[in-house]
PDB file of C-alpha atoms and ligand atoms in Angstrom:
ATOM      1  CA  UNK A   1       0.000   0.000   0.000  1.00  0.00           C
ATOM      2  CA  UNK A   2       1.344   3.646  -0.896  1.00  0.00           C
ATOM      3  CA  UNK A   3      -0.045   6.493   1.088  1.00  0.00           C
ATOM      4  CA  UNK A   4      -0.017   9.353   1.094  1.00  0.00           C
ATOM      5  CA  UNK A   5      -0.917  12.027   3.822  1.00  0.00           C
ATOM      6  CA  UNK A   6      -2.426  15.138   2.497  1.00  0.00           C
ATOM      7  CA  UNK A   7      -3.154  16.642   5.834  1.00  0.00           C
ATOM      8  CA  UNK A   8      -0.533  15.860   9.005  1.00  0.00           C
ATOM      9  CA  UNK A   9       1.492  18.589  11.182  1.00  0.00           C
ATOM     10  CA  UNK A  10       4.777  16.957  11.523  1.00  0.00           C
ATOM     11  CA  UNK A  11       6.437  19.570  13.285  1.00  0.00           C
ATOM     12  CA  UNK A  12       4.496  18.403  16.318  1.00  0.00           C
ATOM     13  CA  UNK A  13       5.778  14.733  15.455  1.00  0.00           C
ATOM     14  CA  UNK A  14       8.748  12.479  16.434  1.00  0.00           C
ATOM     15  CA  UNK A  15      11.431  10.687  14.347  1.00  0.00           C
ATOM     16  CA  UNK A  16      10.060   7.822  15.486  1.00  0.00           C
ATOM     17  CA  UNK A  17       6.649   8.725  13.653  1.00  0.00           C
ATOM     18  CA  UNK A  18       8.517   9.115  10.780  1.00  0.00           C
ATOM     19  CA  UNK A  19       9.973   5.984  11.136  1.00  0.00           C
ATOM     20  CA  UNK A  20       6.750   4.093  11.386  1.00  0.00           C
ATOM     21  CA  UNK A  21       4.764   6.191   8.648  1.00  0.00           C
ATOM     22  CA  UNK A  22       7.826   5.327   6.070  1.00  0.00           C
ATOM     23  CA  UNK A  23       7.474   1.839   7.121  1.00  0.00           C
ATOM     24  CA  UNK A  24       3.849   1.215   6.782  1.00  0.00           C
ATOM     25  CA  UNK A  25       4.255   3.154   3.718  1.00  0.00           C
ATOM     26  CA  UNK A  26       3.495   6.756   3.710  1.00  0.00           C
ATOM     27  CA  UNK A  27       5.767   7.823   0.781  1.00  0.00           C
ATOM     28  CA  UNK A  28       4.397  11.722   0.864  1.00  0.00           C
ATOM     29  CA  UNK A  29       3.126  14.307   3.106  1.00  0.00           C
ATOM     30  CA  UNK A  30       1.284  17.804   3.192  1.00  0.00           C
ATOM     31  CA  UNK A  31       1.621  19.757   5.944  1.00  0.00           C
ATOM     32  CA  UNK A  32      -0.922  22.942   6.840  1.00  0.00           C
ATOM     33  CA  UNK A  33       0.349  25.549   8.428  1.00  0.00           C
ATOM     34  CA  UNK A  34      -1.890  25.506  11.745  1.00  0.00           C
ATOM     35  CA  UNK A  35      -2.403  26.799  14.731  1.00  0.00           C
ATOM     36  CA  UNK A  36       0.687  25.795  17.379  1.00  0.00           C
ATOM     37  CA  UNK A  37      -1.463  25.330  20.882  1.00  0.00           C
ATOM     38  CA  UNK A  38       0.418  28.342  22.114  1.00  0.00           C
ATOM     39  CA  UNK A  39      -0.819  31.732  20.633  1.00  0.00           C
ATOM     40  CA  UNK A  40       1.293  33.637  18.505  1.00  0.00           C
ATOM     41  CA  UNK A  41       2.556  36.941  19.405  1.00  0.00           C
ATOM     42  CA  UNK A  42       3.444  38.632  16.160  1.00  0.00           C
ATOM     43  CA  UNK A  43       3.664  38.005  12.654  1.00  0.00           C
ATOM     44  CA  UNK A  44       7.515  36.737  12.887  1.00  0.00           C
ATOM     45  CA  UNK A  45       6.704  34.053  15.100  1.00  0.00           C
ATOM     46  CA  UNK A  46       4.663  33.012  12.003  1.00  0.00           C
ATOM     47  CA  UNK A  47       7.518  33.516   9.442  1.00  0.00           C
ATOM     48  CA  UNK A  48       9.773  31.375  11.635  1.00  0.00           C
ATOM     49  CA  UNK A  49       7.536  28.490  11.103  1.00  0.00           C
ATOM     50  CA  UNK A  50       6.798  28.883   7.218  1.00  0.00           C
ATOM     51  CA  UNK A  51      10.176  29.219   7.035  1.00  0.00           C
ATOM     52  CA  UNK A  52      10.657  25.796   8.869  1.00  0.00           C
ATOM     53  CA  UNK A  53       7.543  23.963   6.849  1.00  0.00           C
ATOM     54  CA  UNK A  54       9.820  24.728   3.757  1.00  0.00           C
ATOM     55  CA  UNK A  55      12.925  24.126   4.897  1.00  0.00           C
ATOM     56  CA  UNK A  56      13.330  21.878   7.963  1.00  0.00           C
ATOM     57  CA  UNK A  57      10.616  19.967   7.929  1.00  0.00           C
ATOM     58  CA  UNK A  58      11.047  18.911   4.447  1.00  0.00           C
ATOM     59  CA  UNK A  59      14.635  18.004   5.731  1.00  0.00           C
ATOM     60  CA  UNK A  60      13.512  15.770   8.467  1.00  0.00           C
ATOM     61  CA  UNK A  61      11.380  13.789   6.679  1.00  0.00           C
ATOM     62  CA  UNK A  62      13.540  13.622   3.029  1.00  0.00           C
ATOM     63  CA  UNK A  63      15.933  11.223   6.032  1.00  0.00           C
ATOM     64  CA  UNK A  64      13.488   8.512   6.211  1.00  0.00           C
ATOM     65  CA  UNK A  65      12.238   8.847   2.398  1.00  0.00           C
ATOM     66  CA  UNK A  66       9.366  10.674   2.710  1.00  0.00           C
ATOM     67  CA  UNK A  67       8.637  13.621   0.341  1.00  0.00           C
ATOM     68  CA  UNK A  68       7.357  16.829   2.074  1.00  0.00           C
ATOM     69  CA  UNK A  69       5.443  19.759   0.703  1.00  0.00           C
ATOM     70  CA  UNK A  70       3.734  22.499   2.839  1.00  0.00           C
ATOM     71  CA  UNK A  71       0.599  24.956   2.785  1.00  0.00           C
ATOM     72  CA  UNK A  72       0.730  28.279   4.104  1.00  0.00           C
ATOM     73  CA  UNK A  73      -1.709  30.265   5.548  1.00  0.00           C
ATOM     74  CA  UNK A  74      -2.790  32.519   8.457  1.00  0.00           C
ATOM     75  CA  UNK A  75      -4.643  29.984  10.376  1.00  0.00           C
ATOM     76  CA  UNK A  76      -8.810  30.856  11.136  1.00  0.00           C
ATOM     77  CA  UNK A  77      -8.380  30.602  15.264  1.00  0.00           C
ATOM     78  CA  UNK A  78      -5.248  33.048  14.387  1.00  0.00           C
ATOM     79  CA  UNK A  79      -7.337  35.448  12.344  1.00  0.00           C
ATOM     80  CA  UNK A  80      -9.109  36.785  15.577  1.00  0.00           C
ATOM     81  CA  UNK A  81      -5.789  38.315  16.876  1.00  0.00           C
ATOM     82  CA  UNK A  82      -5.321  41.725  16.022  1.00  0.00           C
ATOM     83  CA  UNK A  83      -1.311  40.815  16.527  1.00  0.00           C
ATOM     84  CA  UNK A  84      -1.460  38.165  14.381  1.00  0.00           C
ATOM     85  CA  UNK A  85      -3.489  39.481  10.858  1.00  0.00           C
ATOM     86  CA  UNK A  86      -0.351  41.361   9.939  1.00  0.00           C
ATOM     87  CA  UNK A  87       1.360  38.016   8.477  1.00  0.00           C
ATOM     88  CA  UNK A  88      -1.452  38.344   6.066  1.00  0.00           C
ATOM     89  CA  UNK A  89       0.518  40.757   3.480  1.00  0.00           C
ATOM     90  CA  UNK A  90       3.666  38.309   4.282  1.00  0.00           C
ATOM     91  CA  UNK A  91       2.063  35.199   2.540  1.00  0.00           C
ATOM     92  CA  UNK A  92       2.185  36.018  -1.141  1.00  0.00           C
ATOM     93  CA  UNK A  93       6.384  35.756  -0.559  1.00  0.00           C
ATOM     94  CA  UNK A  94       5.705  31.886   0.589  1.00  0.00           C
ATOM     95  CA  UNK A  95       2.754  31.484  -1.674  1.00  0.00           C
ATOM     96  CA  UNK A  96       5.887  31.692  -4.252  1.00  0.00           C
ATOM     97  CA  UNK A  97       7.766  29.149  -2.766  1.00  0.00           C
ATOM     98  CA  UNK A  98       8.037  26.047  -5.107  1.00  0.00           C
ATOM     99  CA  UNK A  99       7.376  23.569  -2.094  1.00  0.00           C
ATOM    100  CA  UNK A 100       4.217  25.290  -1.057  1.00  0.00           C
ATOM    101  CA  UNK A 101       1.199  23.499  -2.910  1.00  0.00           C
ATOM    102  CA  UNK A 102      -1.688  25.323  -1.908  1.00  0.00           C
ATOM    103  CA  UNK A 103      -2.939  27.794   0.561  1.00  0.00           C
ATOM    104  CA  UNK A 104      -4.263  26.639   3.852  1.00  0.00           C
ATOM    105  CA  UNK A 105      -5.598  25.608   6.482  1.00  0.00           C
ATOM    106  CA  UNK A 106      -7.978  29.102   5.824  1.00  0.00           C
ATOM    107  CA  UNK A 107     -11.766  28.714   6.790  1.00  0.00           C
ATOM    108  CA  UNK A 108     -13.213  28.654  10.301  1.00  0.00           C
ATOM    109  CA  UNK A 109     -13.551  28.392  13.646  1.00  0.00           C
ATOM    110  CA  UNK A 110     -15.521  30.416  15.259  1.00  0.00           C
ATOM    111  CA  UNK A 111     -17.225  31.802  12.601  1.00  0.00           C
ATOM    112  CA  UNK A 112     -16.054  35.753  13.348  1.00  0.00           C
ATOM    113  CA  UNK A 113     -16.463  38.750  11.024  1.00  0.00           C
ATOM    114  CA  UNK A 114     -12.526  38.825  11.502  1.00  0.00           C
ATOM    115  CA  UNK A 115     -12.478  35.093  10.166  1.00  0.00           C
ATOM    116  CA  UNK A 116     -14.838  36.346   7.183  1.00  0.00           C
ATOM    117  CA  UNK A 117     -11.802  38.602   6.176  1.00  0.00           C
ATOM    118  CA  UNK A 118      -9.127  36.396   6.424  1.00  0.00           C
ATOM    119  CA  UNK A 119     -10.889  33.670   4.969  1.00  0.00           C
ATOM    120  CA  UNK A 120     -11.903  35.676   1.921  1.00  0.00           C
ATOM    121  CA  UNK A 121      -8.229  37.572   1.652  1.00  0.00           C
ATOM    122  CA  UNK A 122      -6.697  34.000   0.984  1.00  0.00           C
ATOM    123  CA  UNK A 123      -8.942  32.843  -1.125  1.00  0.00           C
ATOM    124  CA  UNK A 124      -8.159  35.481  -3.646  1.00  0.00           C
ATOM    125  CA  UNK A 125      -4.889  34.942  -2.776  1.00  0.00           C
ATOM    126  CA  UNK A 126      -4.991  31.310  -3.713  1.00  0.00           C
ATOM    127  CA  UNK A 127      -6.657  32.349  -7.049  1.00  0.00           C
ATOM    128  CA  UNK A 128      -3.824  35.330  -7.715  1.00  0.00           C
ATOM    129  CA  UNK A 129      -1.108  32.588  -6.803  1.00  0.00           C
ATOM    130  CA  UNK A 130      -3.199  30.232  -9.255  1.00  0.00           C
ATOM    131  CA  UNK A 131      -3.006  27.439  -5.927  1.00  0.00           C
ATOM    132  CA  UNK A 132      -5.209  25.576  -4.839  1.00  0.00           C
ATOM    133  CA  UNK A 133      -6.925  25.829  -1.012  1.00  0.00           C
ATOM    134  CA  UNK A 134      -7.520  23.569   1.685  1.00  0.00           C
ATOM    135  CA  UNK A 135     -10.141  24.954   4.123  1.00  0.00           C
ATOM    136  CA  UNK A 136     -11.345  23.743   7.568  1.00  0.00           C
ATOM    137  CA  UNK A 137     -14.478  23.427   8.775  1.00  0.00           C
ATOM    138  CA  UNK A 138     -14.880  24.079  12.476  1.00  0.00           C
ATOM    139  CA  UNK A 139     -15.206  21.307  14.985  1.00  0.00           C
ATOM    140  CA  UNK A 140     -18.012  22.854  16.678  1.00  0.00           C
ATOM    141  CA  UNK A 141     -21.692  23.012  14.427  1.00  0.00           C
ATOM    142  CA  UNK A 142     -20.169  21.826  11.337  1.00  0.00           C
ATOM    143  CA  UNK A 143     -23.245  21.894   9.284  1.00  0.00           C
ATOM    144  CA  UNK A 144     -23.877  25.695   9.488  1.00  0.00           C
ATOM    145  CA  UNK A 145     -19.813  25.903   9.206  1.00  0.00           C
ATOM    146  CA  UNK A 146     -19.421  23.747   6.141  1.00  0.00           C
ATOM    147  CA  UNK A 147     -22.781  25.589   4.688  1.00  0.00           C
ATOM    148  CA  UNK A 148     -21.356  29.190   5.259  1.00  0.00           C
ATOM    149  CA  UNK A 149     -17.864  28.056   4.067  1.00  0.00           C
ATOM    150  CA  UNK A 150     -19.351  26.810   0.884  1.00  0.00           C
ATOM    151  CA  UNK A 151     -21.140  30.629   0.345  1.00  0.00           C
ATOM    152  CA  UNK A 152     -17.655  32.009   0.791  1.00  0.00           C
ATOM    153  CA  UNK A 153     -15.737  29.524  -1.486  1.00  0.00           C
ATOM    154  CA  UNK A 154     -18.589  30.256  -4.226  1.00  0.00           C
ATOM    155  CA  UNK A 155     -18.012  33.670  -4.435  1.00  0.00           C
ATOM    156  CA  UNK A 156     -14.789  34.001  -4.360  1.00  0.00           C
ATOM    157  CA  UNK A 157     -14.440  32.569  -8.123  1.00  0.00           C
ATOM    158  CA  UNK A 158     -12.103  30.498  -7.290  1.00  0.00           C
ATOM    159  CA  UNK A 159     -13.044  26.883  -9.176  1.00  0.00           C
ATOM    160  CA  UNK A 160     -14.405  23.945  -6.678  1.00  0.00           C
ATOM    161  CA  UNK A 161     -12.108  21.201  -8.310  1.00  0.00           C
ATOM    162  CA  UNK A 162      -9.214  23.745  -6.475  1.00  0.00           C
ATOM    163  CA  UNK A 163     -10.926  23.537  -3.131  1.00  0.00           C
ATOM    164  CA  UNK A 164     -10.596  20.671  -0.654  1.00  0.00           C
ATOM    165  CA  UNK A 165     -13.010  21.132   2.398  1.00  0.00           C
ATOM    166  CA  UNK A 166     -11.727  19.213   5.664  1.00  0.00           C
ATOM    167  CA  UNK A 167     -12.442  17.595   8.223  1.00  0.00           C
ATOM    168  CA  UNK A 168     -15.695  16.619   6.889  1.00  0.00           C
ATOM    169  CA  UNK A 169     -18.327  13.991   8.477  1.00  0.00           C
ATOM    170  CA  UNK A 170     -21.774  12.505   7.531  1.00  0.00           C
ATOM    171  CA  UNK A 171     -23.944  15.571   8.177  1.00  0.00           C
ATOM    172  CA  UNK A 172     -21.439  17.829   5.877  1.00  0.00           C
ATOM    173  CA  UNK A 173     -20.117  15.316   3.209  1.00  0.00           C
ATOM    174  CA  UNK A 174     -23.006  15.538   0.867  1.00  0.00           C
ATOM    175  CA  UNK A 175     -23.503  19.513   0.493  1.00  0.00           C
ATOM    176  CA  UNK A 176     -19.551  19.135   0.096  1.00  0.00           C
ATOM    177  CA  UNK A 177     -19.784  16.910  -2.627  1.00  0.00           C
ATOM    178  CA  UNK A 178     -22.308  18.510  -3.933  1.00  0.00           C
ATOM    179  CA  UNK A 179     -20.604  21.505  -4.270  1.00  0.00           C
ATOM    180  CA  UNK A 180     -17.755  20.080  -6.760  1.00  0.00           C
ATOM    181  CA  UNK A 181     -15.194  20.811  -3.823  1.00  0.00           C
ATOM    182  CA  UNK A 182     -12.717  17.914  -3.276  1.00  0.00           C
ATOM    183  CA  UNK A 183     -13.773  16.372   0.440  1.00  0.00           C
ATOM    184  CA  UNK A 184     -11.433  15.646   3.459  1.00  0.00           C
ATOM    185  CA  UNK A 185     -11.402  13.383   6.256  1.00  0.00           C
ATOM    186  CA  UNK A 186      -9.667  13.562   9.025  1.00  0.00           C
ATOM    187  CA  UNK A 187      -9.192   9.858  10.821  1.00  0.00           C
ATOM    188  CA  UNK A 188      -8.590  10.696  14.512  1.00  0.00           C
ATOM    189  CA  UNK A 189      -8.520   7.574  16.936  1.00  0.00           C
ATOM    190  CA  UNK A 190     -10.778   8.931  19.435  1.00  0.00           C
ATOM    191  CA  UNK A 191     -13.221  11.230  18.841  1.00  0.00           C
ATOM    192  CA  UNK A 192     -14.749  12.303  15.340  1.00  0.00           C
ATOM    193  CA  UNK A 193     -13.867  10.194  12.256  1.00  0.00           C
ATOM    194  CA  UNK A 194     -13.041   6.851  12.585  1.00  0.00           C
ATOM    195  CA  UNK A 195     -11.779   4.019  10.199  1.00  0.00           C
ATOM    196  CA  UNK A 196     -15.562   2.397  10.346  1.00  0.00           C
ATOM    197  CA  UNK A 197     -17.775   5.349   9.649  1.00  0.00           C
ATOM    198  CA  UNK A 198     -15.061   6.021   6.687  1.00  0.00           C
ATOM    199  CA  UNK A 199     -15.196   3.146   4.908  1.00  0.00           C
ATOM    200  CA  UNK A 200     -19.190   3.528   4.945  1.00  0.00           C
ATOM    201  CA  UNK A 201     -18.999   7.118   3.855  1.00  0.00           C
ATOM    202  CA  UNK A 202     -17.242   5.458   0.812  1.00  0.00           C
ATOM    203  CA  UNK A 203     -19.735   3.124   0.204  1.00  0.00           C
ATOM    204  CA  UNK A 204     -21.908   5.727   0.135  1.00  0.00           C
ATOM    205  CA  UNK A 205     -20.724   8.498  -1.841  1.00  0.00           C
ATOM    206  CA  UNK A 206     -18.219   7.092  -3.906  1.00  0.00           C
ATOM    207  CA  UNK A 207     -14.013   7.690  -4.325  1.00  0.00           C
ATOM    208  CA  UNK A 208     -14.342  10.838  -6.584  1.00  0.00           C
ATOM    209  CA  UNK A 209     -12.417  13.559  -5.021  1.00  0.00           C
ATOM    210  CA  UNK A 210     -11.912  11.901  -1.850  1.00  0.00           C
ATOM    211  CA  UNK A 211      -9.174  12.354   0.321  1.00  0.00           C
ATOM    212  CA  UNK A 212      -8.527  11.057   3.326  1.00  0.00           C
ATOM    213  CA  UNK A 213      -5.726  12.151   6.242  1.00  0.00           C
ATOM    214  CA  UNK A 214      -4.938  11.687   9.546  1.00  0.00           C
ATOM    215  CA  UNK A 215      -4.365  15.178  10.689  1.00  0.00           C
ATOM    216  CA  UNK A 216      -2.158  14.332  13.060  1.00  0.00           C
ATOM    217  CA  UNK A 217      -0.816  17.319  15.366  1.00  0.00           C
ATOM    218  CA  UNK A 218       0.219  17.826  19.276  1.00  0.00           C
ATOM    219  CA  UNK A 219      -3.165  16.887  20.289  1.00  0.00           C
ATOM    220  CA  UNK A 220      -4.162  12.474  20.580  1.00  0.00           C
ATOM    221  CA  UNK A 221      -4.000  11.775  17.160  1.00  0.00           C
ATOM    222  CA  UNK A 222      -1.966   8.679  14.955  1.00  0.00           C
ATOM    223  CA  UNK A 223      -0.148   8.977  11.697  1.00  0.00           C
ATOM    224  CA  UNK A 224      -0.713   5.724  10.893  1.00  0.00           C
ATOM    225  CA  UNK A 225      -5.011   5.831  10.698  1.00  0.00           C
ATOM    226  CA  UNK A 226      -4.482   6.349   6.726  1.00  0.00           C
ATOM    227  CA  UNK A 227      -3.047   3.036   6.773  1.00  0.00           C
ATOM    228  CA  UNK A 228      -5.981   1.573   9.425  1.00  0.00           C
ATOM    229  CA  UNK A 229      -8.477   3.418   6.832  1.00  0.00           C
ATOM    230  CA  UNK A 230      -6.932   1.769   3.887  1.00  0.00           C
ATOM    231  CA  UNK A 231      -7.269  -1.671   5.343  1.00  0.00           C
ATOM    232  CA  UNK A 232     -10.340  -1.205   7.102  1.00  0.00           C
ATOM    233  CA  UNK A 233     -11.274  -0.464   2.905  1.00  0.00           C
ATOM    234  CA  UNK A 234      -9.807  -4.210   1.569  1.00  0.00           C
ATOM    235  CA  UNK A 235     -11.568  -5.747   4.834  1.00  0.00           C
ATOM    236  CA  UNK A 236     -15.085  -4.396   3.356  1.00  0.00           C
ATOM    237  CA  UNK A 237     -14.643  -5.619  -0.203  1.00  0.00           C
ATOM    238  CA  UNK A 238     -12.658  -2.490  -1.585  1.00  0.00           C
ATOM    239  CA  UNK A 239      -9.761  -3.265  -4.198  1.00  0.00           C
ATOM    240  CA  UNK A 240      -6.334  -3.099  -3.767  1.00  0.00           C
ATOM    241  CA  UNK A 241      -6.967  -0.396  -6.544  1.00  0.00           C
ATOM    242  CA  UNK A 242      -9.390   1.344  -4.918  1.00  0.00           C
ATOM    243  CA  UNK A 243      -7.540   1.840  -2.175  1.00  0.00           C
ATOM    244  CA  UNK A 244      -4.191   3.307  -3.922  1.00  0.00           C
ATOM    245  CA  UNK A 245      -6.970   5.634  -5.374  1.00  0.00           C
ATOM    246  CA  UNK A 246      -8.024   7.155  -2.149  1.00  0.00           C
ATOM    247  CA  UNK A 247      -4.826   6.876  -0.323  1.00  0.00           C
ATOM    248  CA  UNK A 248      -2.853   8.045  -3.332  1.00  0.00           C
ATOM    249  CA  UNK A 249      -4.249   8.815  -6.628  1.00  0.00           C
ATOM    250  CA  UNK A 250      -6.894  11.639  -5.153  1.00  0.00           C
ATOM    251  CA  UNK A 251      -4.497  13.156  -3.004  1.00  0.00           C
ATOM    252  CA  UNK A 252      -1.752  13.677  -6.011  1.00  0.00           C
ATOM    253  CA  UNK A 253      -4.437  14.913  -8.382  1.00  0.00           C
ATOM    254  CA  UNK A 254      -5.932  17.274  -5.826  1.00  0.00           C
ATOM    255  CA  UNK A 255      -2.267  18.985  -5.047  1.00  0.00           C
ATOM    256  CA  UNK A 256      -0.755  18.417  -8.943  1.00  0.00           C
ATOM    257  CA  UNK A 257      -2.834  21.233  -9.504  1.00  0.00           C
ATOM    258  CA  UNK A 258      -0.391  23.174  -8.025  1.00  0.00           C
ATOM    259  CA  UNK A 259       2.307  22.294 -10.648  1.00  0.00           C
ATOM    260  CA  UNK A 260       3.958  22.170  -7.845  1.00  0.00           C
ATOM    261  CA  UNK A 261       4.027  18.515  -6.510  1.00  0.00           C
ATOM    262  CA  UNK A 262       7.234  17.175  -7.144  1.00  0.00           C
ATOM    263  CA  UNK A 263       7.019  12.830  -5.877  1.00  0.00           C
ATOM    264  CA  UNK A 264      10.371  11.986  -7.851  1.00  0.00           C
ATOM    265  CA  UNK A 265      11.273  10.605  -4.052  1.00  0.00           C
ATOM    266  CA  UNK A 266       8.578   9.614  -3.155  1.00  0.00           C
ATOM    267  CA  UNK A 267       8.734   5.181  -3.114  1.00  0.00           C
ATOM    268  CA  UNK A 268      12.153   5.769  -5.011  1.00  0.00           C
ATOM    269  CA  UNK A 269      13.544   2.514  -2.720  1.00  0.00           C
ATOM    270  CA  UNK A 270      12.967   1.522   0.411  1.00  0.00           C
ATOM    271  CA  UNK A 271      13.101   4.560   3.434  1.00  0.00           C
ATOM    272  CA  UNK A 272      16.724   5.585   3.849  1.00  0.00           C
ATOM    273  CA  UNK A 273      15.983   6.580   7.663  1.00  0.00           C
ATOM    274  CA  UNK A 274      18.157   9.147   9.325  1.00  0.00           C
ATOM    275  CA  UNK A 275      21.587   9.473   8.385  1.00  0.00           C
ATOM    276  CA  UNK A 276      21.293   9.448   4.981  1.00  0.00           C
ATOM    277  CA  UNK A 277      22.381  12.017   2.698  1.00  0.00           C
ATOM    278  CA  UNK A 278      19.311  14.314   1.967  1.00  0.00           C
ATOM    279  CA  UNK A 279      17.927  13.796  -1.282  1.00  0.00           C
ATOM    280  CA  UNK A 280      16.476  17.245  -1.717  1.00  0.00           C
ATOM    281  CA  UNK A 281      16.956  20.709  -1.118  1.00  0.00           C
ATOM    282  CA  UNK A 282      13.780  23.607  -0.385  1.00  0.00           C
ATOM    283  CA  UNK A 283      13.291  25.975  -2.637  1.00  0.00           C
TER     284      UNK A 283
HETATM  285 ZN1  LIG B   1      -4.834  20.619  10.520  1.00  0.00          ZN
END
């Protein structure tokens, strides 16, 4: 099985999850730029991490063979701080960046008038940079979240075969699909999505322009519930094939529309693990 992840914060990860993911094989990564736990201060606390999503963290994970892009974005929790919304005329300069494949995670949380802004500011920034966008949905009343998010996307002219909306569940999926956005699913081993109610959700809608991720960050979460999904999948009757569609396929079409996604690593040989020489610089 090749996987790969297109939604996991490895900066909040180990070496040893590295390790593992290589070895159950997660080949490639996207990581969101997110919120850290911690608030931010000021808009170079932010630059300090882009920086890092494009440059260390690809780094880190080129030692055990995995290929690592980023997206950047001023985060919707973020949005709310008056400190913070400055890093928003920072992004185009990263939006440039050849390992950054879309713009993200944008959307919201709380559903503010502040979050309106952002979210619509990087949306026409992800249209301008000719990227495409991965938006959350908040956690809390997703169905009036994913319906407003939906309005916003709409308007915004950007196309829906650009958008992936995340973090999606039973109540949201079909207005999601409906929309011609791409739909994401975050696998978390507690609460919310789980490797059951996936599978089902793709017995019921269908593969097209479904991803699915683990979303893994500093909170209880597992890097290796794509893999789980994907044989949870073969347990219920899915193909081999249809598997290394979801886990694969839809994730590399989704972020190829970038131009950006560069997988010449990616499953070149078996992981390398640290101490190898690294196979690729940032850009
Ligand atoms: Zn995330």
């Amino acid at each position: 099985m090749r996987i790969f992840d297109p939604h996991i914060h490895m900066t909040s990860r180990t070496t040893d999850d590295y390790a593992r993911m290589a070895a159950a094989g997660i080949r490639s990564v996207v990581e969101p730029a997110f919120w850290l736990g911690q608030p931010r201060t000021g808009p170079g606390s932010f630059t300090d991490y882009f920086d890092s999503l494009i440059g260390w963290e690809p780094y880190r994970a080129a030692q055990f063979g995995v290929v690592h892009h980023a997206t950047i974005a001023l985060n919707p929790k973020e949005a709310n701080d008056p400190r913070c919304r400055p890093v928003l005329d920072l992004l185009p300069r990263y939006l440039d960046k050849g390992r950054v494949v879309a713009v993200g995670e944008i959307g919201y949380d709380s559903m503010t008038p502040e979050e309106d802004d952002a979210f619509e500011r990087q949306l026409a920034l992800a249209v301008e940079h000719d990227l495409p966008a991965l938006v959350h949905t908040p956690h809390r009343d997703k169905a009036r979240g994913a319906r407003r998010t939906l309005e916003v996307v709409a308007a915004s002219g950007i196309a829906p075969e650009r958008v992936a909306v995340d973090h999606l569940n039973e109540v949201t999926v079909g207005m999601v699909r409906e929309s011609g956005c791409w739909m994401g699913f975050s696998i978390y081993p507690e609460t919310k999505m789980s490797p059951p109610r996936m599978v089902e959700i793709l017995r019921q809608y269908g593969l097209d322009r479904m991803l699915v991720n683990s979303a893994a960050d500093w909170g209880v979460s597992d890097p290796l519930l794509t893999l789980e999904t994907g044989k949870a999948m073969l347990a219920a009757g899915f193909t081999d094939d249809d598997v290394d569609r979801v886990l694969w396929r839809n994730p590399v079409e989704f972020y190829s529309q970038s131009g950006r996604l560069d997988l010449t690593d990616a499953g070149a040989g078996e992981p390398t693990f640290a101490g190898s020489s690294v196979k690729r610089g940032g850009s």
